[in-house]
C-alpha positions as CSV (number, residue, x, y, z in Angstrom):
1,M,-39.1,88.0,12.6
2,T,-36.2,88.3,10.2
3,Y,-36.3,87.4,6.5
4,S,-34.4,84.3,7.1
5,D,-36.8,83.2,9.8
6,K,-39.7,83.8,7.4
7,E,-38.0,81.7,4.7
8,Q,-37.3,78.9,7.2
9,T,-40.9,78.9,8.3
10,R,-42.1,78.8,4.7
11,T,-39.8,75.9,4.0
12,L,-41.1,73.9,7.0
13,H,-44.7,74.5,5.8
14,Q,-43.8,73.2,2.3
15,I,-42.2,70.1,3.8
16,D,-45.3,69.4,5.9
17,E,-47.5,69.8,2.9
18,M,-45.3,67.4,0.9
19,D,-45.4,64.8,3.7
20,N,-49.2,65.1,3.9
21,M,-49.4,64.5,0.1
22,H,-47.0,61.5,0.4
23,V,-49.2,60.0,3.1
24,T,-52.4,60.5,1.2
25,T,-51.0,59.1,-2.0
26,S,-48.0,56.8,-2.1
27,E,-48.2,55.6,1.5
28,K,-51.9,55.3,1.8
29,P,-52.7,51.9,3.2
30,E,-54.1,49.5,0.6
31,K,-57.5,48.2,1.2
32,S,-57.3,44.6,2.4
33,E,-58.6,42.4,-0.5
34,K,-60.0,39.1,0.7
35,L,-60.8,36.3,-1.6
36,S,-63.8,34.1,-0.9
37,M,-63.4,30.3,-0.2
38,R,-64.7,29.6,-3.7
39,E,-62.1,31.9,-5.2
40,H,-59.3,30.2,-3.2
41,L,-60.4,26.7,-4.3
42,C,-61.5,27.4,-7.8
43,S,-58.3,29.2,-8.8
44,W,-55.2,28.4,-10.9
45,R,-53.3,28.7,-7.6
46,G,-55.4,25.8,-6.2
47,V,-54.9,23.7,-9.4
48,T,-51.1,24.2,-9.0
49,Y,-51.2,23.1,-5.3
50,F,-53.3,20.0,-6.3
51,L,-50.8,19.0,-9.0
52,L,-47.9,19.5,-6.7
53,H,-49.7,17.3,-4.1
54,F,-50.3,14.6,-6.8
55,T,-46.5,14.7,-7.6
56,F,-46.0,12.7,-4.4
57,I,-48.7,10.2,-5.3
58,A,-46.9,9.7,-8.6
59,W,-43.7,9.2,-6.7
60,C,-45.3,6.4,-4.6
61,I,-46.8,4.5,-7.6
62,P,-43.7,2.8,-9.0
63,R,-42.4,1.7,-5.7
64,S,-45.7,0.2,-4.6
65,A,-46.4,-1.3,-8.0
66,T,-43.1,-3.3,-7.9
67,S,-43.5,-4.6,-4.4
68,M,-47.2,-5.4,-5.0
69,A,-46.4,-7.3,-8.2
70,F,-44.2,-9.7,-6.2
71,V,-47.0,-10.2,-3.7
72,C,-49.6,-10.7,-6.5
73,A,-47.4,-13.2,-8.5
74,N,-46.5,-15.2,-5.4
75,S,-50.2,-15.4,-4.4
76,R,-51.2,-16.7,-7.8
77,R,-48.3,-19.2,-7.7
78,E,-49.4,-20.5,-4.3
79,G,-52.9,-20.9,-5.6
80,V,-51.8,-22.9,-8.6
81,L,-49.6,-25.2,-6.5
82,R,-52.5,-25.9,-4.2
83,M,-54.7,-26.9,-7.1
84,L,-52.1,-29.1,-8.6
85,N,-51.3,-30.8,-5.4
86,A,-55.0,-31.5,-4.7
87,S,-55.6,-32.9,-8.2
88,A,-52.4,-35.0,-8.4
89,S,-53.2,-38.5,-9.6
90,A,-53.3,-41.5,-7.2
91,D,-50.1,-42.8,-8.9
92,S,-48.0,-40.2,-7.2
93,P,-49.6,-39.5,-3.8
94,D,-46.2,-38.6,-2.3
95,E,-45.6,-35.7,-4.7
96,E,-43.9,-32.9,-2.8
97,Y,-45.8,-29.7,-2.5
98,G,-44.2,-26.9,-4.4
99,H,-42.1,-29.2,-6.6
100,L,-44.8,-30.7,-8.9
101,D,-43.7,-32.0,-12.3
102,L,-45.3,-30.0,-15.1
103,G,-43.4,-31.5,-18.0
104,E,-44.8,-32.0,-21.4
105,N,-46.1,-35.5,-20.6
106,S,-47.6,-34.5,-17.2
107,S,-51.2,-33.9,-18.3
108,S,-52.2,-37.5,-17.4
109,R,-51.1,-37.0,-13.8
110,Y,-53.5,-34.1,-13.2
111,N,-57.1,-33.4,-13.8
112,F,-56.4,-30.4,-16.1
113,S,-56.3,-30.0,-19.8
114,G,-53.1,-29.2,-21.7
115,A,-54.1,-25.6,-22.2
116,Q,-54.7,-25.2,-18.4
117,L,-51.4,-26.7,-17.6
118,D,-49.7,-24.3,-20.0
119,T,-51.4,-21.4,-18.1
120,F,-50.2,-22.9,-14.9
121,R,-46.6,-23.1,-16.2
122,H,-46.8,-19.4,-17.1
123,V,-48.1,-18.5,-13.7
124,L,-45.4,-20.5,-11.9
125,A,-42.6,-18.9,-13.9
126,D,-43.8,-15.3,-13.5
127,L,-41.5,-13.3,-11.2
128,N,-40.3,-16.5,-9.6
129,W,-37.1,-15.0,-8.4
130,S,-35.0,-15.5,-5.3
131,S,-35.5,-13.2,-2.4
132,D,-32.1,-11.6,-3.1
133,T,-33.0,-10.8,-6.6
134,Q,-36.4,-9.3,-5.5
135,G,-34.5,-7.2,-2.9
136,L,-32.2,-5.8,-5.6
137,V,-35.1,-4.9,-7.9
138,L,-36.9,-3.1,-5.0
139,A,-33.7,-1.2,-4.1
140,A,-32.9,-0.2,-7.7
141,P,-34.8,3.1,-7.7
142,L,-32.6,4.3,-4.8
143,V,-29.3,3.8,-6.5
144,L,-29.2,7.1,-8.3
145,S,-32.0,8.9,-6.5
146,F,-29.5,11.4,-4.9
147,V,-28.5,12.6,-8.4
148,G,-32.0,13.7,-9.3
149,P,-32.1,17.0,-7.4
150,V,-28.7,18.1,-8.7
151,L,-29.7,17.4,-12.3
152,S,-33.1,19.1,-11.8
153,D,-31.5,22.5,-11.1
154,L,-29.2,22.2,-14.1
155,V,-32.0,21.2,-16.5
156,T,-34.7,23.6,-15.3
157,R,-32.3,26.6,-15.8
158,R,-32.4,25.7,-19.5
159,T,-35.8,24.3,-20.2
160,G,-38.0,25.7,-17.3
161,T,-40.0,23.6,-14.9
162,R,-43.1,23.1,-17.0
163,L,-41.4,21.4,-20.1
164,M,-38.9,19.4,-18.1
165,F,-41.4,18.0,-15.7
166,S,-43.9,17.0,-18.5
167,V,-41.1,15.2,-20.4
168,V,-40.0,13.4,-17.3
169,Q,-43.5,12.2,-16.5
170,L,-43.9,10.9,-20.1
171,F,-40.6,9.0,-19.7
172,N,-41.6,7.6,-16.4
173,G,-44.9,6.4,-18.0
174,A,-43.0,4.7,-20.8
175,V,-40.7,2.9,-18.3
176,M,-43.7,1.7,-16.3
177,A,-45.5,0.4,-19.4
178,A,-42.4,-1.5,-20.4
179,S,-41.7,-3.0,-16.9
180,P,-43.8,-6.2,-17.3
181,S,-42.0,-7.1,-20.6
182,L,-38.6,-6.3,-19.1
183,A,-39.4,-8.4,-15.9
184,R,-40.4,-11.4,-18.0
185,S,-37.2,-11.1,-20.1
186,S,-34.7,-10.6,-17.2
187,P,-34.8,-9.2,-13.7
188,Y,-31.6,-7.4,-14.5
189,L,-33.3,-5.5,-17.3
190,L,-36.1,-4.4,-14.9
191,M,-33.4,-3.5,-12.4
192,A,-31.6,-1.2,-14.9
193,A,-34.8,0.5,-16.0
194,H,-35.8,1.2,-12.4
195,I,-32.4,2.6,-11.6
196,V,-33.0,5.3,-14.3
197,L,-36.6,5.6,-13.1
198,G,-35.4,6.4,-9.5
199,L,-33.2,9.2,-10.9
200,T,-36.0,10.8,-13.0
201,I,-38.6,10.6,-10.2
202,N,-36.3,12.5,-7.9
203,L,-36.0,15.3,-10.4
204,N,-39.4,16.5,-9.1
205,F,-38.6,17.7,-5.6
206,P,-36.7,20.9,-6.3
207,I,-39.5,21.8,-8.7
208,I,-42.0,21.6,-5.9
209,A,-40.1,23.9,-3.7
210,T,-39.6,26.4,-6.5
211,L,-43.2,26.5,-7.6
212,L,-44.4,26.9,-4.0
213,T,-42.2,29.9,-3.6
214,R,-43.5,31.5,-6.8
215,W,-47.2,30.7,-6.4
216,T,-47.9,30.9,-2.6
217,P,-48.6,34.1,-0.6
218,L,-46.2,34.3,2.2
219,K,-48.8,34.1,5.0
220,Q,-50.3,31.0,3.4
221,K,-47.0,29.2,2.7
222,L,-46.9,27.0,5.8
223,V,-50.4,25.7,5.4
224,V,-50.0,25.1,1.6
225,A,-46.7,23.4,2.0
226,S,-48.2,21.2,4.8
227,L,-51.0,20.1,2.5
228,V,-48.8,19.5,-0.5
229,Y,-46.3,17.4,1.5
230,T,-49.0,15.1,2.8
231,G,-48.8,13.6,-0.7
232,P,-46.8,10.5,0.4
233,T,-49.4,9.6,2.9
234,M,-52.2,10.0,0.4
235,G,-50.1,8.1,-2.1
236,G,-49.8,5.2,0.2
237,V,-53.5,5.0,0.8
238,V,-54.5,5.4,-2.9
239,T,-52.0,3.0,-4.3
240,S,-52.8,0.3,-1.6
241,L,-56.5,0.5,-2.4
242,L,-55.9,0.6,-6.2
243,N,-53.3,-2.2,-6.3
244,G,-55.5,-4.6,-4.4
245,Y,-58.2,-4.4,-7.2
246,L,-55.7,-4.5,-10.0
247,C,-54.0,-7.6,-8.7
248,A,-57.3,-9.5,-8.9
249,V,-57.7,-8.8,-12.7
250,P,-58.1,-12.2,-14.2
251,V,-56.0,-11.3,-17.3
252,D,-52.3,-11.9,-17.8
253,N,-51.9,-12.9,-14.1
254,G,-53.1,-9.5,-13.0
255,W,-49.8,-7.9,-11.8
256,P,-48.9,-6.3,-15.1
257,F,-51.9,-4.0,-14.8
258,L,-50.2,-2.4,-11.8
259,F,-47.6,-1.0,-14.2
260,Y,-50.0,-0.3,-17.0
261,T,-52.3,1.8,-14.8
262,A,-49.3,3.6,-13.4
263,A,-48.1,4.4,-16.9
264,A,-51.5,5.8,-17.9
265,L,-51.6,8.0,-14.8
266,H,-48.1,9.3,-15.5
267,V,-49.2,10.2,-19.1
268,L,-52.4,11.9,-17.9
269,Y,-50.4,13.8,-15.2
270,A,-47.9,15.0,-17.8
271,L,-50.6,16.4,-20.0
272,A,-52.4,18.1,-17.1
273,W,-49.1,19.6,-15.9
274,Y,-48.2,21.0,-19.3
275,V,-51.6,22.5,-19.8
276,C,-52.3,23.8,-16.3
277,I,-48.9,24.8,-14.8
278,G,-47.2,28.1,-15.4
279,E,-43.6,29.1,-14.5
280,F,-44.9,32.2,-12.8
281,P,-48.3,33.6,-12.0
282,E,-47.4,36.7,-14.1
283,T,-46.9,34.5,-17.2
284,H,-49.7,31.9,-16.8
285,R,-51.8,31.7,-19.9
286,F,-55.2,31.4,-18.2
287,I,-54.9,33.2,-14.9
288,S,-56.9,36.4,-14.2
289,R,-55.2,39.6,-13.5
290,K,-56.9,39.8,-10.1
291,E,-55.5,36.4,-9.0
292,A,-52.0,37.1,-10.4
293,D,-51.8,40.4,-8.6
294,Y,-53.1,38.8,-5.4
295,I,-50.2,36.3,-5.5
296,V,-47.4,38.6,-6.7
297,T,-48.1,41.3,-4.0
298,R,-48.2,38.8,-1.2
299,R,-45.5,36.2,-1.9
300,A,-41.9,36.3,-0.8
301,S,-39.4,38.3,-2.8
302,L,-38.0,36.7,-5.9
303,S,-35.4,39.3,-6.5
304,T,-32.6,36.7,-6.6
305,E,-34.4,34.4,-9.0
306,G,-34.3,34.9,-12.7
307,Q,-37.6,34.3,-14.6
308,S,-36.7,31.7,-17.2
């Protein structure tokens, strides 16, 4: 064996040793770390998924509150008309149903006190709009809804998702709280407010997709996204059950409490979001290192996304 052959053999042995070292160190397969069901559920990742799911419920609340308010006001109006028609005096037996006279001097014609008649006048005037006007009010949130996703991207690049989303929810809560007063002033004021509300509500959807990408391990993304996007269905169930009880509140004709409750939920949701949500698992204030590493090492690459 020549000198060059010996050198070549020695070099091959060195390469083999380096490959073995590489396999035993840098390419050694990581031990599969499995989290228990309790760790999956009782985690900041789980809290994030729940709040994203609730985003869709919050999206359903304003739409259902407005439509249910019309139903509630109309139901109370029909009840008052039936009572007045039944108690009309014998002097006017041919009084047309639905067109009863409730002028200032009408107390002698009905078996009700003046205070009761004042209440009835208030009920009959509440949301007593034409079907065309009601349709315009219900359609108002859709007018600028397509602008929301575009603005969302522009705003979150400057403020981040956490701050922007919290401020938007507080604003939505303020609009919902003011809706009964606006409705009693003018249907067009309510219409204008709900046009803006439709824009701000639709700022949420790009944020949901962004946070799912940042917080979800790749192999769990389909399941988590499916659970999060069942929010509209759950929102329909929750709001239908809740609105039925609120409509029966025997104060202020009941229907304003649809909006007041929605406003309170938006405010609580904004506070929960600001406290519990983080832009990234790596920068979350309360998350454990174990959970953050679990997410970061298993999610899709974020190489093209700047951490704001």
